[in-house]
Amino acid sequence: MLKRLAMMKKETAFQETKRLKVFATKLGADLVGVADLSHYHDLYSFSRPLLEEFPFAISMAVRLSNPIIDRITKEDPTEMYVHHYRTVNALLDEIAIRVANYCQAKGHRALPISAAQILDQGRLLGTVSHKAIAVLAGLGWQGKSLLVVNKRFGPRMRLVSVLATLPLVPAKPLKNRCGKCIACIKICP
């Protein structure tokens, strides 16, 4: 009986994960993954209490526009890029709020973490590392540029996270595929 109950819970979590990913995608997320926060190594003392409250994180990404990113140089990040960056962050924040509300409507706790809020200006740290969560959620691997690299979008994406108690099935982190490649380091302005 206990084994059957455990199987039913796992199946329910699998179906819920699938529904949540479809929901987030319809809101505009290009990538959605779930991270097991027990594997998150807290680098920021101010996030430790949050991580104890939430077993999962939902990581979502929106792809950045190739033509806008291609125009960036060391000397000029371009006004177009600045506007694009702000617009994508606003979209990510809205997706995160709606995904958190989805979890809450199911009777669970959820906390959207802003895509670009900085809590420590000196070290440019946010509440949690969206990059670390995205790697744990299987959205990509950490490249040598320290950006998350996705096999479809490369590093051209912005990330947001939602901490949640909703029972979900976490992904497994992807194997780093950079090897000896240093193309991202050479091209990054």
Tab-separated table of C-alpha atoms in Angstrom:
chain	number	residue	atom	x	y	z
A	1	MET	CA	0.000	0.000	0.000
A	2	LEU	CA	2.808	2.443	0.895
A	3	LYS	CA	4.645	1.615	-2.314
A	4	ARG	CA	1.514	2.307	-4.351
A	5	LEU	CA	0.941	5.600	-2.517
A	6	ALA	CA	4.543	6.651	-3.233
A	7	MET	CA	4.076	5.769	-6.925
A	8	MET	CA	0.885	7.845	-7.045
A	9	LYS	CA	2.681	10.841	-5.478
A	10	LYS	CA	5.518	10.547	-7.984
A	11	GLU	CA	3.068	10.334	-10.902
A	12	THR	CA	1.167	13.355	-9.561
A	13	ALA	CA	4.435	15.315	-9.235
A	14	PHE	CA	5.400	14.319	-12.786
A	15	GLN	CA	2.045	15.477	-14.188
A	16	GLU	CA	2.181	18.691	-12.154
A	17	THR	CA	5.687	19.413	-13.450
A	18	LYS	CA	4.480	18.923	-17.007
A	19	ARG	CA	1.454	21.229	-16.482
A	20	LEU	CA	3.625	23.887	-14.845
A	21	LYS	CA	6.101	23.848	-17.748
A	22	VAL	CA	3.283	24.236	-20.278
A	23	PHE	CA	1.809	27.097	-18.225
A	24	ALA	CA	5.160	28.959	-18.006
A	25	THR	CA	5.828	28.423	-21.707
A	26	LYS	CA	2.436	29.900	-22.604
A	27	LEU	CA	3.371	32.951	-20.524
A	28	GLY	CA	6.483	33.475	-22.655
A	29	ALA	CA	9.256	31.378	-21.110
A	30	ASP	CA	11.458	29.723	-23.743
A	31	LEU	CA	12.957	27.261	-21.250
A	32	VAL	CA	11.551	25.889	-17.992
A	33	GLY	CA	13.195	23.496	-15.545
A	34	VAL	CA	12.918	22.402	-11.937
A	35	ALA	CA	15.847	22.306	-9.512
A	36	ASP	CA	16.190	20.316	-6.309
A	37	LEU	CA	17.383	22.984	-3.882
A	38	SER	CA	19.048	20.437	-1.610
A	39	HIS	CA	21.860	20.524	-4.197
A	40	TYR	CA	22.121	24.329	-4.167
A	41	HIS	CA	25.262	25.432	-2.393
A	42	ASP	CA	24.398	28.712	-0.722
A	43	LEU	CA	27.044	31.297	-1.482
A	44	TYR	CA	25.056	34.161	-0.024
A	45	SER	CA	24.280	34.229	3.691
A	46	PHE	CA	21.128	36.284	3.109
A	47	SER	CA	19.473	33.513	1.045
A	48	ARG	CA	20.060	30.667	3.505
A	49	PRO	CA	16.754	31.153	5.421
A	50	LEU	CA	14.806	31.118	2.128
A	51	LEU	CA	16.455	27.946	0.927
A	52	GLU	CA	15.429	26.149	4.106
A	53	GLU	CA	11.759	26.964	3.417
A	54	PHE	CA	11.563	25.792	-0.198
A	55	PRO	CA	12.607	22.374	-1.549
A	56	PHE	CA	12.315	23.302	-5.238
A	57	ALA	CA	13.098	26.145	-7.592
A	58	ILE	CA	11.516	26.676	-10.974
A	59	SER	CA	14.032	28.158	-13.395
A	60	MET	CA	12.808	29.960	-16.492
A	61	ALA	CA	14.642	31.598	-19.347
A	62	VAL	CA	13.748	33.974	-22.145
A	63	ARG	CA	15.934	34.003	-25.222
A	64	LEU	CA	17.611	37.270	-26.142
A	65	SER	CA	17.432	38.698	-29.670
A	66	ASN	CA	20.433	37.673	-31.786
A	67	PRO	CA	20.527	40.912	-33.859
A	68	ILE	CA	20.514	43.018	-30.685
A	69	ILE	CA	23.224	40.950	-28.985
A	70	ASP	CA	25.323	40.905	-32.179
A	71	ARG	CA	25.508	44.730	-32.111
A	72	ILE	CA	27.131	44.898	-28.663
A	73	THR	CA	30.751	46.056	-28.551
A	74	LYS	CA	33.157	46.902	-25.715
A	75	GLU	CA	32.610	50.573	-26.355
A	76	ASP	CA	28.869	50.530	-26.945
A	77	PRO	CA	26.345	48.155	-25.376
A	78	THR	CA	23.751	50.052	-27.514
A	79	GLU	CA	20.537	51.715	-26.434
A	80	MET	CA	18.658	48.891	-28.137
A	81	TYR	CA	20.320	46.379	-25.841
A	82	VAL	CA	19.559	48.430	-22.719
A	83	HIS	CA	15.884	48.583	-23.703
A	84	HIS	CA	15.822	44.876	-24.629
A	85	TYR	CA	17.463	43.934	-21.305
A	86	ARG	CA	14.862	45.906	-19.326
A	87	THR	CA	11.956	44.571	-21.373
A	88	VAL	CA	13.073	40.942	-21.026
A	89	ASN	CA	13.602	41.388	-17.277
A	90	ALA	CA	10.078	42.820	-16.940
A	91	LEU	CA	8.681	39.845	-18.889
A	92	LEU	CA	10.631	37.404	-16.694
A	93	ASP	CA	9.389	39.083	-13.513
A	94	GLU	CA	5.800	38.871	-14.751
A	95	ILE	CA	6.205	35.193	-15.661
A	96	ALA	CA	7.701	34.515	-12.220
A	97	ILE	CA	4.802	36.247	-10.439
A	98	ARG	CA	2.247	34.290	-12.442
A	99	VAL	CA	4.054	30.981	-11.888
A	100	ALA	CA	4.232	31.729	-8.151
A	101	ASN	CA	0.494	32.495	-8.183
A	102	TYR	CA	-0.103	29.184	-10.022
A	103	CYS	CA	1.693	27.329	-7.208
A	104	GLN	CA	-0.198	29.267	-4.537
A	105	ALA	CA	-3.533	28.527	-6.217
A	106	LYS	CA	-2.643	24.834	-5.814
A	107	GLY	CA	-2.281	25.421	-2.060
A	108	HIS	CA	1.521	25.653	-1.924
A	109	ARG	CA	3.979	28.385	-1.021
A	110	ALA	CA	5.973	30.096	-3.769
A	111	LEU	CA	8.332	33.048	-3.907
A	112	PRO	CA	9.203	34.783	-7.190
A	113	ILE	CA	12.779	36.083	-7.247
A	114	SER	CA	13.251	39.147	-9.456
A	115	ALA	CA	15.383	38.686	-12.565
A	116	ALA	CA	17.578	41.708	-11.906
A	117	GLN	CA	17.237	42.840	-8.296
A	118	ILE	CA	20.660	43.412	-6.691
A	119	LEU	CA	20.992	43.050	-2.905
A	120	ASP	CA	24.772	43.435	-2.688
A	121	GLN	CA	25.958	46.174	-5.078
A	122	GLY	CA	29.644	45.594	-4.369
A	123	ARG	CA	29.543	41.948	-5.418
A	124	LEU	CA	26.478	42.272	-7.718
A	125	LEU	CA	24.588	39.551	-5.870
A	126	GLY	CA	20.860	38.934	-5.931
A	127	THR	CA	18.711	36.956	-3.520
A	128	VAL	CA	19.820	33.672	-5.121
A	129	SER	CA	21.972	32.787	-8.099
A	130	HIS	CA	19.636	32.364	-11.062
A	131	LYS	CA	22.583	30.818	-12.918
A	132	ALA	CA	23.197	28.163	-10.264
A	133	ILE	CA	19.495	27.308	-10.175
A	134	ALA	CA	19.296	27.122	-13.991
A	135	VAL	CA	22.239	24.697	-14.043
A	136	LEU	CA	20.606	22.520	-11.355
A	137	ALA	CA	17.325	22.664	-13.326
A	138	GLY	CA	19.010	21.323	-16.458
A	139	LEU	CA	18.573	24.471	-18.573
A	140	GLY	CA	22.263	24.451	-19.473
A	141	TRP	CA	25.748	24.223	-18.040
A	142	GLN	CA	28.083	26.868	-16.665
A	143	GLY	CA	30.403	27.973	-19.446
A	144	LYS	CA	33.894	29.326	-19.103
A	145	SER	CA	32.452	32.841	-19.361
A	146	LEU	CA	30.489	31.929	-16.185
A	147	LEU	CA	27.228	32.311	-18.112
A	148	VAL	CA	24.731	29.477	-18.418
A	149	VAL	CA	25.091	27.906	-21.861
A	150	ASN	CA	22.082	26.202	-23.444
A	151	LYS	CA	22.500	23.882	-26.426
A	152	ARG	CA	19.841	25.809	-28.435
A	153	PHE	CA	20.431	29.420	-27.344
A	154	GLY	CA	24.030	29.407	-26.164
A	155	PRO	CA	24.422	32.054	-23.427
A	156	ARG	CA	21.911	34.431	-25.058
A	157	MET	CA	19.184	34.266	-22.460
A	158	ARG	CA	18.020	35.896	-19.253
A	159	LEU	CA	16.912	33.909	-16.224
A	160	VAL	CA	14.408	34.112	-13.379
A	161	SER	CA	13.584	31.757	-10.508
A	162	VAL	CA	10.595	30.874	-8.356
A	163	LEU	CA	11.172	29.062	-5.067
A	164	ALA	CA	8.329	26.616	-4.378
A	165	THR	CA	6.924	23.942	-2.095
A	166	LEU	CA	4.741	22.481	-4.857
A	167	PRO	CA	5.827	18.831	-5.266
A	168	LEU	CA	7.645	18.694	-8.607
A	169	VAL	CA	10.103	16.397	-10.352
A	170	PRO	CA	13.512	18.068	-10.564
A	171	ALA	CA	15.728	17.727	-13.613
A	172	LYS	CA	19.275	16.484	-13.532
A	173	PRO	CA	22.053	18.967	-14.305
A	174	LEU	CA	23.514	18.654	-17.801
A	175	LYS	CA	27.075	17.621	-18.441
A	176	ASN	CA	29.329	20.574	-19.267
A	177	ARG	CA	29.944	20.471	-23.022
A	178	CYS	CA	32.544	23.210	-23.286
A	179	GLY	CA	35.569	20.949	-23.349
A	180	LYS	CA	38.568	22.960	-24.531
A	181	CYS	CA	36.413	25.529	-26.328
A	182	ILE	CA	37.005	29.162	-25.291
A	183	ALA	CA	34.961	30.854	-28.019
A	184	CYS	CA	32.728	32.653	-25.484
A	185	ILE	CA	35.746	34.137	-23.723
A	186	LYS	CA	37.286	35.323	-27.002
A	187	ILE	CA	34.132	36.987	-28.295
A	188	CYS	CA	32.711	38.495	-25.083
A	189	PRO	CA	33.069	42.287	-25.070
